[in-house]
């Protein structure tokens, strides 16, 4: 049968974990949005359970919620490659975020409850060592 790949990834204590699952293409495209969302949530939980077994420890709710789950359809254009980075400083300190390592202008602006501007973003960029650090908050209109 023709399969779609489900890629899962998370960074825990500086180490990145990744796995791949699959779903029948026809099942995925014939399903409604709610079914797809529930399926991806199940993939997230199964991946977290796998990591729990590998690490022989429980994961926090935050670590489980940080799992990134992406559907990869080989018939569709390939999305930009992403890696998970740990954010340092600012309102998202200790969180992880996916970034494109091939981007010539590497930075990411992320919605955060601690942003100084309602509806704005917290801007993170790599420093000279490659560590992703908070630069400042920006209003939505400035992006």
Backbone as numpy.savetxt, mean C-alpha at the origin, in Angstrom:
# Nx Ny Nz CAx CAy CAz Cx Cy Cz
-7.56 -22.50 -16.56 -8.39 -21.31 -16.56 -7.52 -20.06 -16.56
-8.07 -18.99 -17.09 -7.40 -17.71 -17.16 -7.47 -17.02 -15.79
-6.33 -16.63 -15.23 -6.28 -16.08 -13.88 -5.79 -14.64 -13.85
-6.29 -13.90 -12.86 -5.76 -12.58 -12.53 -4.88 -12.75 -11.31
-3.81 -12.00 -11.25 -2.92 -12.07 -10.09 -3.37 -11.05 -9.05
-3.32 -11.45 -7.79 -3.61 -10.58 -6.66 -2.30 -10.44 -5.90
-1.68 -9.25 -5.96 -0.41 -9.01 -5.30 -0.64 -8.38 -3.93
0.00 -8.93 -2.91 -0.11 -8.42 -1.54 1.28 -8.06 -1.05
1.38 -6.94 -0.32 2.68 -6.52 0.21 2.46 -5.69 1.48
3.43 -5.78 2.38 3.41 -4.97 3.60 4.84 -4.87 4.13
5.14 -3.75 4.79 6.43 -3.58 5.46 6.18 -3.64 6.96
6.93 -4.52 7.63 6.82 -4.66 9.08 8.23 -4.61 9.65
8.43 -3.64 10.53 9.72 -3.45 11.19 10.87 -3.43 10.19
10.66 -2.66 9.10 11.72 -2.46 8.13 11.89 -3.57 7.11
11.12 -4.64 7.21 11.24 -5.75 6.26 9.97 -5.82 5.43
10.11 -5.97 4.12 8.96 -6.06 3.23 8.61 -7.52 2.98
7.32 -7.81 3.09 6.79 -9.14 2.81 5.86 -9.03 1.61
5.92 -10.01 0.70 5.07 -9.97 -0.48 4.63 -11.39 -0.83
3.46 -11.48 -1.43 2.93 -12.76 -1.88 1.98 -12.50 -3.04
1.65 -13.57 -3.74 0.74 -13.44 -4.86 -0.31 -14.53 -4.76
-1.55 -14.15 -5.03 -2.68 -15.07 -5.09 -3.28 -14.95 -6.48
-4.32 -15.73 -6.77 -4.94 -15.66 -8.09 -6.44 -15.85 -7.97
-7.16 -15.31 -8.95 -8.61 -15.47 -9.04 -8.95 -15.65 -10.51
-9.97 -16.46 -10.79 -10.39 -16.64 -12.17 -10.83 -15.31 -12.76
-10.34 -15.01 -13.95 -10.65 -13.75 -14.62 -12.17 -13.59 -14.80
-12.85 -14.62 -15.26 -14.29 -14.50 -15.49 -15.04 -14.24 -14.19
-14.65 -14.89 -13.11 -15.30 -14.68 -11.82 -15.13 -13.22 -11.38
-13.92 -12.69 -11.53 -13.62 -11.31 -11.11 -14.46 -10.30 -11.89
-14.46 -10.42 -13.21 -15.13 -9.43 -14.04 -16.65 -9.57 -14.04
-17.16 -10.73 -13.67 -18.62 -10.91 -13.59 -19.16 -10.51 -12.21
-18.30 -10.33 -11.24 -18.73 -10.00 -9.88 -19.05 -8.51 -9.75
-19.85 -8.19 -8.72 -20.15 -6.77 -8.47 -19.06 -6.17 -7.58
-19.10 -4.85 -7.42 -18.06 -4.13 -6.67 -17.96 -4.60 -5.22
-19.10 -4.89 -4.59 -19.07 -5.33 -3.20 -18.35 -6.67 -3.08
-18.63 -7.60 -3.99 -17.96 -8.90 -3.95 -16.45 -8.72 -4.11
-16.05 -7.87 -5.07 -14.61 -7.64 -5.29 -13.95 -7.06 -4.04
-14.60 -6.09 -3.40 -14.03 -5.48 -2.19 -13.90 -6.52 -1.08
-14.92 -7.36 -0.91 -14.86 -8.39 0.11 -13.79 -9.43 -0.21
-13.63 -9.76 -1.49 -12.60 -10.72 -1.90 -11.21 -10.17 -1.58
-10.97 -8.89 -1.91 -9.67 -8.29 -1.63 -9.41 -8.21 -0.13
-10.45 -7.94 0.66 -10.30 -7.92 2.11 -9.93 -9.32 2.62
-10.55 -10.35 2.04 -10.21 -11.72 2.42 -8.75 -12.01 2.06
-8.30 -11.56 0.90 -6.88 -11.75 0.52 -5.97 -11.07 1.54
-6.33 -9.86 1.97 -5.54 -9.11 2.97 -5.44 -9.94 4.25
-6.56 -10.48 4.71 -6.56 -11.26 5.96 -5.79 -12.57 5.81
-5.91 -13.24 4.67 -5.16 -14.48 4.44 -3.66 -14.21 4.41
-3.27 -13.11 3.76 -1.85 -12.73 3.70 -1.33 -12.40 5.09
-2.12 -11.67 5.88 -1.72 -11.34 7.25 -1.57 -12.62 8.08
-2.47 -13.57 7.89 -2.37 -14.85 8.62 -1.08 -15.59 8.23
-0.73 -15.53 6.95 0.51 -16.15 6.48 1.73 -15.51 7.17
1.73 -14.19 7.24 2.85 -13.49 7.88 2.90 -13.82 9.37
1.73 -13.88 10.03 1.69 -14.26 11.46 2.37 -15.60 11.66
2.06 -16.57 10.78 2.69 -17.89 10.90 4.20 -17.79 10.66
4.60 -17.01 9.65 6.02 -16.87 9.32 6.81 -16.22 10.46
6.21 -15.20 11.09 6.89 -14.48 12.17 6.65 -15.10 13.54
5.71 -16.02 13.61 5.31 -16.63 14.89 4.90 -15.57 15.91
4.16 -14.58 15.46 3.69 -13.51 16.33 2.41 -12.92 15.77
1.63 -12.31 16.63 0.41 -11.64 16.19 0.77 -10.30 15.54
-0.04 -9.89 14.59 0.13 -8.58 13.97 -0.88 -7.62 14.59
-0.51 -6.36 14.64 -1.44 -5.36 15.15 -2.50 -5.09 14.07
-3.60 -4.48 14.48 -4.64 -4.11 13.50 -4.06 -3.17 12.46
-3.17 -2.28 12.87 -2.55 -1.33 11.95 -1.70 -2.07 10.92
-0.92 -3.05 11.37 -0.09 -3.81 10.43 -0.96 -4.53 9.41
-2.07 -5.09 9.86 -2.98 -5.77 8.93 -3.59 -4.76 7.97
-3.99 -3.59 8.47 -4.61 -2.59 7.59 -3.60 -1.98 6.62
-2.30 -2.06 6.93 -1.25 -1.53 6.04 -0.97 -2.44 4.85
-1.53 -3.66 4.86 -1.31 -4.58 3.74 -1.91 -3.97 2.48
-1.11 -3.88 1.44 -1.56 -3.37 0.15 -1.92 -4.56 -0.72
-3.12 -4.52 -1.29 -3.61 -5.59 -2.15 -3.94 -4.97 -3.51
-3.33 -5.49 -4.56 -3.51 -4.93 -5.91 -3.82 -6.05 -6.88
-4.82 -5.83 -7.73 -5.16 -6.79 -8.79 -4.33 -6.46 -10.01
-3.62 -7.46 -10.52 -2.77 -7.27 -11.70 -3.34 -8.08 -12.86
-3.81 -7.38 -13.87 -4.36 -8.03 -15.05 -3.33 -7.91 -16.17
-2.74 -9.03 -16.59 -1.70 -8.96 -17.62 -2.20 -8.41 -18.95
-3.52 -8.36 -19.14 -4.07 -7.80 -20.38 -4.17 -6.28 -20.31
-4.07 -5.73 -19.13 -4.15 -4.28 -18.93 -2.73 -3.71 -18.91
-2.59 -2.40 -19.15 -1.25 -1.80 -19.07 -0.65 -2.03 -17.68
0.62 -2.26 -17.64 1.31 -2.51 -16.38 1.41 -1.22 -15.58
0.95 -1.25 -14.32 1.08 -0.05 -13.51 2.54 0.21 -13.16
2.82 1.42 -12.75 4.18 1.76 -12.34 4.59 0.86 -11.18
5.86 0.47 -11.11 6.29 -0.38 -9.99 6.21 0.41 -8.69
5.88 -0.27 -7.63 5.83 0.40 -6.33 6.60 -0.41 -5.29
7.12 0.31 -4.32 7.73 -0.32 -3.16 7.11 0.35 -1.93
7.07 -0.39 -0.85 6.57 0.17 0.40 7.72 0.83 1.14
7.48 2.06 1.60 8.49 2.75 2.38 7.88 3.13 3.73
8.72 3.21 4.73 8.28 3.66 6.05 8.45 5.16 6.11
7.42 5.85 6.61 7.44 7.31 6.70 7.96 7.72 8.07
8.80 8.76 8.10 9.41 9.23 9.34 9.03 10.68 9.59
8.60 10.97 10.82 8.23 12.32 11.21 6.84 12.68 10.74
6.38 13.84 11.15 5.08 14.33 10.73 3.93 13.50 11.24
2.73 13.75 10.73 1.55 13.08 11.24 1.45 11.60 10.89
2.22 11.11 9.94 2.15 9.71 9.54 3.38 8.91 9.97
4.09 9.41 10.96 5.31 8.76 11.43 5.08 7.28 11.72
5.90 6.43 11.14 5.81 4.99 11.35 4.88 4.27 10.39
4.08 5.00 9.63 3.20 4.39 8.63 4.01 3.98 7.42
3.41 3.16 6.57 4.05 2.81 5.30 3.21 3.35 4.16
3.87 3.56 3.03 3.18 4.06 1.84 3.84 3.47 0.59
3.05 3.18 -0.44 3.64 2.72 -1.70 4.17 3.91 -2.49
5.36 3.77 -3.05 5.94 4.82 -3.89 6.53 4.19 -5.15
6.66 4.99 -6.18 7.25 4.55 -7.45 8.75 4.83 -7.40
9.58 3.80 -7.32 11.03 4.02 -7.21 11.67 4.56 -8.48
10.94 4.54 -9.60 11.49 5.03 -10.86 11.12 6.47 -11.13
10.34 7.10 -10.26 9.91 8.49 -10.46 11.10 9.43 -10.35
11.26 10.33 -11.34 12.36 11.29 -11.32 12.21 12.34 -10.23
10.98 12.62 -9.83 10.70 13.61 -8.80 10.00 12.90 -7.64
10.76 12.14 -6.85 10.12 11.28 -5.85 9.62 12.05 -4.63
8.34 12.03 -4.46 7.69 12.54 -3.26 6.29 11.98 -3.27
5.64 12.01 -2.14 4.25 11.56 -2.07 3.49 12.46 -1.12
2.29 12.82 -1.50 1.42 13.65 -0.68 0.24 12.78 -0.25
0.08 12.59 1.05 -0.88 11.63 1.57 -1.90 12.31 2.46
-3.16 11.93 2.31 -4.21 12.42 3.20 -3.89 11.94 4.60
-3.97 12.85 5.56 -3.74 12.44 6.95 -4.60 13.29 7.88
-5.12 12.63 8.92 -5.95 13.35 9.89 -5.16 14.44 10.60
-3.85 14.26 10.73 -3.02 15.23 11.43 -2.52 16.37 10.56
-2.96 16.42 9.30 -2.52 17.48 8.39 -2.96 18.84 8.92
-2.12 19.83 8.77 -2.40 21.19 9.24 -3.52 21.85 8.45
-3.86 21.32 7.27 -4.89 21.90 6.41 -6.02 20.89 6.22
-7.24 21.23 6.64 -8.37 20.31 6.41 -8.47 19.96 4.93
-8.48 18.67 4.62 -8.54 18.23 3.23 -7.20 18.27 2.52
-6.17 18.72 3.21 -4.84 18.82 2.63 -4.08 17.51 2.69
-2.80 17.58 2.42 -1.95 16.39 2.38 -0.67 16.63 3.16
-0.10 15.54 3.67 1.21 15.58 4.31 2.22 15.11 3.27
3.24 15.92 3.03 4.20 15.64 1.97 5.44 14.96 2.55
5.80 13.81 1.95 6.99 13.05 2.34 7.87 12.87 1.12
9.19 12.90 1.35 10.16 12.71 0.28 11.40 12.06 0.88
12.21 11.39 0.04 13.42 10.77 0.57 14.49 11.81 0.89
15.22 11.56 1.97 16.37 12.42 2.26 17.59 11.86 1.54
18.78 12.39 1.81 19.99 11.96 1.11 20.37 10.51 1.38
19.80 9.91 2.45 20.09 8.49 2.76 19.03 7.56 2.19
17.95 8.14 1.60 16.87 7.32 1.07 15.72 7.11 2.05
15.84 7.67 3.23 14.80 7.56 4.26 13.69 8.56 3.93
12.43 8.12 3.93 11.30 8.96 3.58 10.87 9.77 4.80
11.07 11.10 4.72 10.80 11.98 5.85 9.74 13.03 5.50
9.04 13.48 6.54 8.01 14.49 6.39 8.68 15.82 6.05
8.15 16.51 5.05 8.69 17.82 4.66 7.79 18.93 5.19
6.50 18.82 4.92 5.52 19.81 5.39 4.14 19.36 4.96
3.13 20.06 5.45 1.76 19.83 5.02 1.41 20.86 3.96
0.54 20.45 3.03 0.14 21.37 1.96 -1.38 21.36 1.82
-1.96 22.54 1.54 -3.40 22.55 1.27 -3.68 21.87 -0.07
-4.87 21.32 -0.22 -5.24 20.61 -1.44 -5.02 21.50 -2.67
-5.35 22.76 -2.58 -5.25 23.66 -3.73 -3.80 23.85 -4.21
-2.83 23.58 -3.35 -1.42 23.80 -3.69 -0.80 22.63 -4.44
-1.50 21.51 -4.52 -0.93 20.34 -5.21 -1.02 20.47 -6.70
